[in-house]
Every structure is written in structure tokens, then in C-alpha cells.
Amino acid sequence: MLQILAAFGMCAGMVVGSWFIGRHRNSKAKLAAYECGIEAVGDARRRFSVRFYMVAVLFILFDVEAVFMMPWAVIYRKLPLITGSRLFGFWEMLVIWVLWASDFTTSCARAS
């Protein structure tokens, strides 16, 4: 409990400290269009297409997949010693991936 209080206290201290130390002056340059120079038109809270979110979900899916595949790829040559055959290790990883991907996609389908 003491560690949690210390962490929250440190976070609050950093936020409050940056508020007092930082400059809060609006200028013409700060209020100008950012980087591209195109003036903002319309409301910033417009609705996005579902395709946008599906691309984001697919990115997360393949990003996490790469994290799962990396350790398996590193020990692929040692698989006959661990599991008896490389083919068994391949099918094992394929089954784990399919189960994980199907669970991930069904949970995304339920969310949308």
C-alpha cells in the first residue's frame, strides 16, 4: 500500500511540478495550424468508419502475433530436443496461434 501511495504521489508531484515550471503563454505561432499548414475544418469529434478501427485491430493482432512468434522462432532449431520433432513444434505453435487469433477476433466482433 505504501508503494502505491508513493507511486501516486510521485505522479502527482511530476504533473503539478510541470504545471508550475512550464510556460503557459498562447502566441500566434502556438495557435497556428500544426505542421501541414492546412486550417482545421469541421468538428474534431466526427465519427470514423469501422474500417479505421478494423485496421487498428489488425495491426494489434499482428503485432502481438510477432511477439508470440519471436521466442518460438529463436528456439526452432532446438525443438527436436524439447518436443521430439520440429513438425510437432510447428503444429503446436500453429494451434496456439489459431486459438489465440480466433478468440481475439470473436472478442472484437462482440465489441463492435
Short mmCIF file of N, CA, C and O in Angstrom, two decimals:
data_model
loop_
_atom_site.label_atom_id
_atom_site.label_comp_id
_atom_site.label_asym_id
_atom_site.label_seq_id
_atom_site.Cartn_x
_atom_site.Cartn_y
_atom_site.Cartn_z
N MET A 1 0.83 -1.19 0.00
CA MET A 1 0.00 0.00 0.00
C MET A 1 0.88 1.26 0.00
O MET A 1 0.57 2.23 -0.67
N LEU A 2 1.97 1.18 0.74
CA LEU A 2 2.89 2.31 0.80
C LEU A 2 3.52 2.58 -0.56
O LEU A 2 3.68 3.73 -0.97
N GLN A 3 3.81 1.51 -1.29
CA GLN A 3 4.40 1.66 -2.63
C GLN A 3 3.40 2.31 -3.59
O GLN A 3 3.76 3.17 -4.40
N ILE A 4 2.15 1.92 -3.50
CA ILE A 4 1.12 2.51 -4.35
C ILE A 4 0.96 3.99 -4.03
O ILE A 4 0.87 4.83 -4.94
N LEU A 5 0.93 4.33 -2.76
CA LEU A 5 0.83 5.74 -2.37
C LEU A 5 2.03 6.54 -2.85
O LEU A 5 1.89 7.68 -3.31
N ALA A 6 3.22 5.94 -2.75
CA ALA A 6 4.43 6.63 -3.21
C ALA A 6 4.38 6.85 -4.72
O ALA A 6 4.76 7.92 -5.22
N ALA A 7 3.88 5.84 -5.48
CA ALA A 7 3.79 5.98 -6.94
C ALA A 7 2.80 7.07 -7.32
O ALA A 7 3.09 7.91 -8.18
N PHE A 8 1.61 7.07 -6.69
CA PHE A 8 0.64 8.12 -6.98
C PHE A 8 1.16 9.49 -6.57
O PHE A 8 0.94 10.49 -7.26
N GLY A 9 1.85 9.56 -5.45
CA GLY A 9 2.41 10.83 -5.01
C GLY A 9 3.47 11.34 -5.97
O GLY A 9 3.52 12.55 -6.26
N MET A 10 4.30 10.43 -6.49
CA MET A 10 5.33 10.84 -7.43
C MET A 10 4.69 11.33 -8.73
O MET A 10 5.12 12.34 -9.29
N CYS A 11 3.67 10.62 -9.20
CA CYS A 11 2.97 11.05 -10.43
C CYS A 11 2.34 12.42 -10.23
O CYS A 11 2.46 13.30 -11.09
N ALA A 12 1.64 12.59 -9.12
CA ALA A 12 1.01 13.88 -8.86
C ALA A 12 2.05 14.98 -8.73
O ALA A 12 1.85 16.10 -9.23
N GLY A 13 3.17 14.70 -8.08
CA GLY A 13 4.24 15.68 -7.95
C GLY A 13 4.81 16.10 -9.29
O GLY A 13 5.08 17.28 -9.51
N MET A 14 4.98 15.14 -10.20
CA MET A 14 5.52 15.48 -11.51
C MET A 14 4.54 16.32 -12.32
O MET A 14 4.93 17.27 -13.01
N VAL A 15 3.26 15.98 -12.25
CA VAL A 15 2.26 16.75 -13.01
C VAL A 15 2.16 18.17 -12.46
O VAL A 15 2.16 19.15 -13.21
N VAL A 16 2.08 18.30 -11.15
CA VAL A 16 1.98 19.62 -10.54
C VAL A 16 3.26 20.42 -10.78
O VAL A 16 3.21 21.62 -11.10
N GLY A 17 4.41 19.77 -10.67
CA GLY A 17 5.69 20.45 -10.91
C GLY A 17 5.80 20.95 -12.34
O GLY A 17 6.25 22.07 -12.59
N SER A 18 5.37 20.14 -13.32
CA SER A 18 5.45 20.58 -14.71
C SER A 18 4.47 21.72 -14.98
O SER A 18 4.73 22.58 -15.82
N TRP A 19 3.35 21.73 -14.27
CA TRP A 19 2.38 22.82 -14.43
C TRP A 19 2.98 24.15 -13.96
O TRP A 19 2.82 25.18 -14.61
N PHE A 20 3.70 24.12 -12.83
CA PHE A 20 4.29 25.35 -12.30
C PHE A 20 5.54 25.78 -13.06
O PHE A 20 5.80 26.97 -13.22
N ILE A 21 6.32 24.83 -13.53
CA ILE A 21 7.58 25.16 -14.21
C ILE A 21 7.33 25.58 -15.66
O ILE A 21 8.00 26.47 -16.18
N GLY A 22 6.37 24.93 -16.34
CA GLY A 22 6.13 25.18 -17.76
C GLY A 22 5.55 26.55 -18.04
O GLY A 22 4.95 27.19 -17.18
N ARG A 23 5.74 27.01 -19.27
CA ARG A 23 5.20 28.29 -19.70
C ARG A 23 3.80 28.08 -20.27
O ARG A 23 3.56 27.14 -21.02
N HIS A 24 2.90 28.97 -19.92
CA HIS A 24 1.52 28.87 -20.39
C HIS A 24 1.12 30.15 -21.10
O HIS A 24 0.19 30.84 -20.70
N ARG A 25 1.83 30.46 -22.15
CA ARG A 25 1.54 31.67 -22.90
C ARG A 25 1.09 31.30 -24.31
O ARG A 25 1.84 30.67 -25.05
N ASN A 26 -0.10 31.66 -24.65
CA ASN A 26 -0.57 31.43 -26.02
C ASN A 26 -0.02 32.52 -26.91
O ASN A 26 -0.07 33.70 -26.59
N SER A 27 0.52 32.12 -28.04
CA SER A 27 1.04 33.08 -29.01
C SER A 27 0.44 32.75 -30.37
O SER A 27 -0.23 31.73 -30.56
N LYS A 28 0.69 33.62 -31.32
CA LYS A 28 0.17 33.40 -32.66
C LYS A 28 0.74 32.13 -33.27
O LYS A 28 0.05 31.38 -33.95
N ALA A 29 2.02 31.87 -32.99
CA ALA A 29 2.65 30.66 -33.53
C ALA A 29 2.07 29.40 -32.91
O ALA A 29 1.88 28.39 -33.60
N LYS A 30 1.77 29.42 -31.62
CA LYS A 30 1.19 28.25 -30.97
C LYS A 30 -0.23 27.97 -31.44
O LYS A 30 -0.66 26.83 -31.50
N LEU A 31 -0.97 29.00 -31.77
CA LEU A 31 -2.35 28.84 -32.18
C LEU A 31 -2.49 28.61 -33.68
O LEU A 31 -3.60 28.37 -34.17
N ALA A 32 -1.40 28.65 -34.43
CA ALA A 32 -1.44 28.45 -35.88
C ALA A 32 -1.65 26.96 -36.19
O ALA A 32 -1.52 26.10 -35.34
N ALA A 33 -1.97 26.68 -37.47
CA ALA A 33 -2.16 25.30 -37.91
C ALA A 33 -0.86 24.53 -37.73
O ALA A 33 0.23 25.03 -37.99
N TYR A 34 -0.98 23.29 -37.28
CA TYR A 34 0.19 22.49 -36.94
C TYR A 34 0.77 21.80 -38.16
O TYR A 34 0.05 21.12 -38.90
N GLU A 35 2.07 21.93 -38.37
CA GLU A 35 2.90 21.27 -39.36
C GLU A 35 2.45 21.43 -40.81
O GLU A 35 3.13 22.02 -41.60
N CYS A 36 1.30 20.89 -41.18
CA CYS A 36 0.94 20.83 -42.60
C CYS A 36 0.48 22.18 -43.13
O CYS A 36 0.47 22.38 -44.34
N GLY A 37 0.04 23.07 -42.26
CA GLY A 37 -0.38 24.38 -42.69
C GLY A 37 -1.81 24.45 -43.16
O GLY A 37 -2.28 25.50 -43.58
N ILE A 38 -2.53 23.33 -43.12
CA ILE A 38 -3.93 23.33 -43.55
C ILE A 38 -4.80 23.69 -42.35
O ILE A 38 -4.68 23.10 -41.29
N GLU A 39 -5.66 24.64 -42.56
CA GLU A 39 -6.54 25.06 -41.48
C GLU A 39 -7.54 23.96 -41.15
O GLU A 39 -8.06 23.29 -42.06
N ALA A 40 -7.79 23.76 -39.87
CA ALA A 40 -8.75 22.75 -39.45
C ALA A 40 -10.16 23.17 -39.83
O ALA A 40 -10.56 24.31 -39.63
N VAL A 41 -10.91 22.23 -40.40
CA VAL A 41 -12.28 22.50 -40.83
C VAL A 41 -13.18 21.45 -40.19
O VAL A 41 -12.88 20.27 -40.21
N GLY A 42 -14.26 21.88 -39.60
CA GLY A 42 -15.22 20.94 -39.05
C GLY A 42 -14.94 20.61 -37.60
O GLY A 42 -14.06 21.16 -36.95
N ASP A 43 -15.72 19.67 -37.10
CA ASP A 43 -15.65 19.27 -35.71
C ASP A 43 -14.59 18.17 -35.53
O ASP A 43 -14.49 17.27 -36.35
N ALA A 44 -13.84 18.25 -34.47
CA ALA A 44 -12.83 17.24 -34.20
C ALA A 44 -13.42 15.94 -33.69
O ALA A 44 -12.74 14.93 -33.63
N ARG A 45 -14.69 15.95 -33.35
CA ARG A 45 -15.34 14.76 -32.80
C ARG A 45 -16.21 14.04 -33.82
O ARG A 45 -17.23 13.48 -33.50
N ARG A 46 -15.77 14.02 -35.06
CA ARG A 46 -16.55 13.34 -36.09
C ARG A 46 -16.41 11.83 -35.96
O ARG A 46 -15.47 11.34 -35.36
N ARG A 47 -17.33 11.13 -36.52
CA ARG A 47 -17.34 9.67 -36.44
C ARG A 47 -16.42 9.10 -37.50
O ARG A 47 -16.36 9.58 -38.63
N PHE A 48 -15.69 8.05 -37.12
CA PHE A 48 -14.81 7.37 -38.06
C PHE A 48 -15.48 6.11 -38.58
O PHE A 48 -16.32 5.52 -37.92
N SER A 49 -15.06 5.70 -39.73
CA SER A 49 -15.57 4.48 -40.32
C SER A 49 -15.08 3.27 -39.50
O SER A 49 -14.02 3.31 -38.87
N VAL A 50 -15.85 2.20 -39.54
CA VAL A 50 -15.46 0.98 -38.83
C VAL A 50 -14.17 0.42 -39.41
O VAL A 50 -13.38 -0.20 -38.71
N ARG A 51 -13.92 0.66 -40.69
CA ARG A 51 -12.69 0.17 -41.32
C ARG A 51 -11.45 0.71 -40.62
O ARG A 51 -10.44 0.02 -40.51
N PHE A 52 -11.52 1.95 -40.18
CA PHE A 52 -10.39 2.54 -39.46
C PHE A 52 -10.05 1.71 -38.22
O PHE A 52 -8.90 1.39 -37.96
N TYR A 53 -11.08 1.35 -37.46
CA TYR A 53 -10.86 0.57 -36.25
C TYR A 53 -10.44 -0.86 -36.56
O TYR A 53 -9.65 -1.46 -35.83
N MET A 54 -10.94 -1.42 -37.65
CA MET A 54 -10.55 -2.78 -38.02
C MET A 54 -9.07 -2.83 -38.42
O MET A 54 -8.38 -3.78 -38.10
N VAL A 55 -8.60 -1.79 -39.09
CA VAL A 55 -7.17 -1.73 -39.42
C VAL A 55 -6.34 -1.65 -38.14
O VAL A 55 -5.31 -2.32 -38.01
N ALA A 56 -6.81 -0.87 -37.18
CA ALA A 56 -6.09 -0.77 -35.91
C ALA A 56 -6.09 -2.11 -35.18
O ALA A 56 -5.06 -2.53 -34.63
N VAL A 57 -7.21 -2.81 -35.20
CA VAL A 57 -7.29 -4.13 -34.54
C VAL A 57 -6.38 -5.12 -35.24
O VAL A 57 -5.68 -5.92 -34.59
N LEU A 58 -6.34 -5.09 -36.56
CA LEU A 58 -5.44 -6.00 -37.29
C LEU A 58 -3.98 -5.68 -36.99
O LEU A 58 -3.15 -6.59 -36.88
N PHE A 59 -3.66 -4.41 -36.87
CA PHE A 59 -2.28 -4.05 -36.51
C PHE A 59 -1.92 -4.64 -35.15
O PHE A 59 -0.86 -5.23 -34.98
N ILE A 60 -2.82 -4.51 -34.18
CA ILE A 60 -2.56 -5.06 -32.86
C ILE A 60 -2.45 -6.58 -32.93
O ILE A 60 -1.57 -7.19 -32.30
N LEU A 61 -3.32 -7.20 -33.71
CA LEU A 61 -3.30 -8.65 -33.86
C LEU A 61 -1.95 -9.13 -34.36
O LEU A 61 -1.33 -10.02 -33.77
N PHE A 62 -1.46 -8.53 -35.44
CA PHE A 62 -0.19 -8.99 -36.00
C PHE A 62 1.01 -8.54 -35.18
O PHE A 62 2.05 -9.19 -35.18
N ASP A 63 0.88 -7.46 -34.47
CA ASP A 63 1.95 -7.02 -33.58
C ASP A 63 2.12 -8.01 -32.42
O ASP A 63 3.23 -8.44 -32.11
N VAL A 64 1.02 -8.40 -31.81
CA VAL A 64 1.08 -9.36 -30.72
C VAL A 64 1.48 -10.73 -31.25
O VAL A 64 2.21 -11.47 -30.59
N GLU A 65 1.04 -11.05 -32.45
CA GLU A 65 1.44 -12.31 -33.06
C GLU A 65 2.96 -12.38 -33.21
O GLU A 65 3.57 -13.42 -32.95
N ALA A 66 3.56 -11.28 -33.62
CA ALA A 66 5.02 -11.25 -33.75
C ALA A 66 5.70 -11.46 -32.41
O ALA A 66 6.73 -12.14 -32.33
N VAL A 67 5.11 -10.94 -31.35
CA VAL A 67 5.68 -11.12 -30.01
C VAL A 67 5.60 -12.60 -29.61
O VAL A 67 6.52 -13.13 -29.00
N PHE A 68 4.51 -13.28 -29.97
CA PHE A 68 4.39 -14.70 -29.67
C PHE A 68 5.31 -15.54 -30.54
O PHE A 68 5.81 -16.58 -30.10
N MET A 69 5.51 -15.15 -31.78
CA MET A 69 6.30 -15.95 -32.71
C MET A 69 7.80 -15.82 -32.49
O MET A 69 8.55 -16.73 -32.81
N MET A 70 8.26 -14.71 -31.95
CA MET A 70 9.70 -14.49 -31.80
C MET A 70 10.38 -15.54 -30.93
O MET A 70 11.38 -16.11 -31.35
N PRO A 71 9.89 -15.81 -29.72
CA PRO A 71 10.58 -16.84 -28.91
C PRO A 71 10.54 -18.21 -29.59
O PRO A 71 11.50 -18.97 -29.51
N TRP A 72 9.43 -18.52 -30.26
CA TRP A 72 9.34 -19.80 -30.95
C TRP A 72 10.36 -19.87 -32.08
O TRP A 72 11.00 -20.89 -32.29
N ALA A 73 10.53 -18.77 -32.82
CA ALA A 73 11.49 -18.75 -33.92
C ALA A 73 12.92 -18.86 -33.41
O ALA A 73 13.77 -19.47 -34.06
N VAL A 74 13.18 -18.31 -32.23
CA VAL A 74 14.54 -18.37 -31.68
C VAL A 74 14.92 -19.79 -31.31
O VAL A 74 16.05 -20.23 -31.53
N ILE A 75 13.97 -20.57 -30.77
CA ILE A 75 14.30 -21.93 -30.34
C ILE A 75 13.91 -22.99 -31.36
O ILE A 75 13.90 -24.17 -31.08
N TYR A 76 13.58 -22.59 -32.59
CA TYR A 76 13.10 -23.54 -33.59
C TYR A 76 14.08 -24.66 -33.84
O TYR A 76 13.69 -25.81 -34.01
N ARG A 77 15.36 -24.37 -33.88
CA ARG A 77 16.37 -25.42 -34.12
C ARG A 77 16.50 -26.36 -32.94
O ARG A 77 16.94 -27.49 -33.09
N LYS A 78 16.15 -25.93 -31.75
CA LYS A 78 16.24 -26.78 -30.56
C LYS A 78 14.95 -27.58 -30.32
O LYS A 78 14.88 -28.35 -29.37
N LEU A 79 13.93 -27.38 -31.14
CA LEU A 79 12.65 -28.05 -30.92
C LEU A 79 12.74 -29.58 -30.91
O LEU A 79 12.04 -30.22 -30.13
N PRO A 80 13.56 -30.24 -31.77
CA PRO A 80 13.62 -31.70 -31.67
C PRO A 80 14.07 -32.18 -30.29
O PRO A 80 13.64 -33.23 -29.82
N LEU A 81 14.92 -31.42 -29.62
CA LEU A 81 15.37 -31.81 -28.28
C LEU A 81 14.27 -31.61 -27.25
O LEU A 81 14.16 -32.37 -26.29
N ILE A 82 13.45 -30.59 -27.44
CA ILE A 82 12.42 -30.25 -26.45
C ILE A 82 11.15 -31.07 -26.66
O ILE A 82 10.61 -31.67 -25.73
N THR A 83 10.66 -31.12 -27.90
CA THR A 83 9.35 -31.72 -28.15
C THR A 83 9.41 -33.05 -28.89
O THR A 83 8.42 -33.73 -29.02
N GLY A 84 10.54 -33.42 -29.40
CA GLY A 84 10.65 -34.68 -30.14
C GLY A 84 10.77 -34.47 -31.63
O GLY A 84 11.41 -35.25 -32.31
N SER A 85 10.13 -33.45 -32.17
CA SER A 85 10.27 -33.17 -33.60
C SER A 85 9.93 -31.71 -33.88
O SER A 85 9.18 -31.08 -33.16
N ARG A 86 10.51 -31.22 -34.96
CA ARG A 86 10.21 -29.84 -35.37
C ARG A 86 8.78 -29.73 -35.86
O ARG A 86 8.13 -28.72 -35.67
N LEU A 87 8.30 -30.76 -36.50
CA LEU A 87 6.94 -30.73 -37.02
C LEU A 87 5.93 -30.60 -35.89
O LEU A 87 4.97 -29.85 -36.00
N PHE A 88 6.17 -31.29 -34.80
CA PHE A 88 5.28 -31.16 -33.64
C PHE A 88 5.32 -29.73 -33.11
O PHE A 88 4.28 -29.15 -32.79
N GLY A 89 6.51 -29.13 -33.03
CA GLY A 89 6.63 -27.75 -32.56
C GLY A 89 5.93 -26.78 -33.48
O GLY A 89 5.31 -25.82 -33.03
N PHE A 90 6.00 -27.05 -34.79
CA PHE A 90 5.31 -26.19 -35.76
C PHE A 90 3.81 -26.26 -35.57
O PHE A 90 3.13 -25.24 -35.51
N TRP A 91 3.26 -27.48 -35.49
CA TRP A 91 1.81 -27.64 -35.32
C TRP A 91 1.34 -27.10 -33.98
O TRP A 91 0.25 -26.55 -33.87
N GLU A 92 2.17 -27.27 -32.95
CA GLU A 92 1.82 -26.73 -31.64
C GLU A 92 1.69 -25.21 -31.72
O GLU A 92 0.71 -24.63 -31.23
N MET A 93 2.63 -24.54 -32.35
CA MET A 93 2.59 -23.09 -32.47
C MET A 93 1.42 -22.66 -33.34
O MET A 93 0.75 -21.66 -33.06
N LEU A 94 1.13 -23.42 -34.40
CA LEU A 94 0.01 -23.09 -35.27
C LEU A 94 -1.32 -23.20 -34.52
O LEU A 94 -2.17 -22.31 -34.64
N VAL A 95 -1.49 -24.23 -33.72
CA VAL A 95 -2.72 -24.39 -32.95
C VAL A 95 -2.86 -23.26 -31.93
O VAL A 95 -3.94 -22.68 -31.77
N ILE A 96 -1.78 -22.93 -31.24
CA ILE A 96 -1.82 -21.83 -30.27
C ILE A 96 -2.19 -20.53 -30.97
O ILE A 96 -3.03 -19.76 -30.49
N TRP A 97 -1.60 -20.28 -32.15
CA TRP A 97 -1.90 -19.05 -32.87
C TRP A 97 -3.35 -19.01 -33.32
O TRP A 97 -4.02 -17.98 -33.20
N VAL A 98 -3.86 -20.12 -33.85
CA VAL A 98 -5.24 -20.14 -34.33
C VAL A 98 -6.21 -19.93 -33.17
O VAL A 98 -7.18 -19.18 -33.27
N LEU A 99 -5.96 -20.59 -32.04
CA LEU A 99 -6.83 -20.42 -30.88
C LEU A 99 -6.80 -18.98 -30.38
O LEU A 99 -7.83 -18.38 -30.08
N TRP A 100 -5.61 -18.39 -30.32
CA TRP A 100 -5.50 -17.01 -29.85
C TRP A 100 -6.17 -16.05 -30.83
O TRP A 100 -6.91 -15.15 -30.43
N ALA A 101 -5.92 -16.24 -32.13
CA ALA A 101 -6.49 -15.34 -33.13
C ALA A 101 -8.00 -15.47 -33.17
O ALA A 101 -8.70 -14.46 -33.30
N SER A 102 -8.52 -16.67 -33.05
CA SER A 102 -9.97 -16.82 -33.10
C SER A 102 -10.62 -16.19 -31.86
O SER A 102 -11.67 -15.57 -31.96
N ASP A 103 -9.98 -16.32 -30.71
CA ASP A 103 -10.51 -15.70 -29.51
C ASP A 103 -10.45 -14.18 -29.62
O ASP A 103 -11.38 -13.47 -29.25
N PHE A 104 -9.37 -13.68 -30.19
CA PHE A 104 -9.21 -12.23 -30.34
C PHE A 104 -10.25 -11.67 -31.31
O PHE A 104 -10.90 -10.68 -31.02
N THR A 105 -10.45 -12.34 -32.44
CA THR A 105 -11.39 -11.82 -33.42
C THR A 105 -12.83 -11.95 -32.94
O THR A 105 -13.65 -11.08 -33.22
N THR A 106 -13.15 -13.00 -32.20
CA THR A 106 -14.52 -13.11 -31.69
C THR A 106 -14.78 -12.05 -30.62
O THR A 106 -15.88 -11.51 -30.56
N SER A 107 -13.78 -11.74 -29.81
CA SER A 107 -13.99 -10.69 -28.82
C SER A 107 -14.12 -9.33 -29.49
O SER A 107 -14.88 -8.47 -29.03
N CYS A 108 -13.42 -9.11 -30.61
CA CYS A 108 -13.56 -7.86 -31.35
C CYS A 108 -14.93 -7.79 -32.01
O CYS A 108 -15.53 -6.72 -32.07
N ALA A 109 -15.42 -8.91 -32.50
CA ALA A 109 -16.73 -8.93 -33.15
C ALA A 109 -17.83 -8.64 -32.12
O ALA A 109 -18.79 -7.95 -32.41
N ARG A 110 -17.66 -9.16 -30.90
CA ARG A 110 -18.63 -8.88 -29.85
C ARG A 110 -18.61 -7.41 -29.46
O ARG A 110 -19.62 -6.84 -29.10
N ALA A 111 -17.43 -6.79 -29.52
CA ALA A 111 -17.30 -5.39 -29.11
C ALA A 111 -17.92 -4.43 -30.14
O ALA A 111 -18.37 -3.36 -29.79
N SER A 112 -17.94 -4.84 -31.40
CA SER A 112 -18.45 -3.92 -32.43
C SER A 112 -19.90 -4.06 -32.71
O SER A 112 -20.73 -4.52 -32.15
#
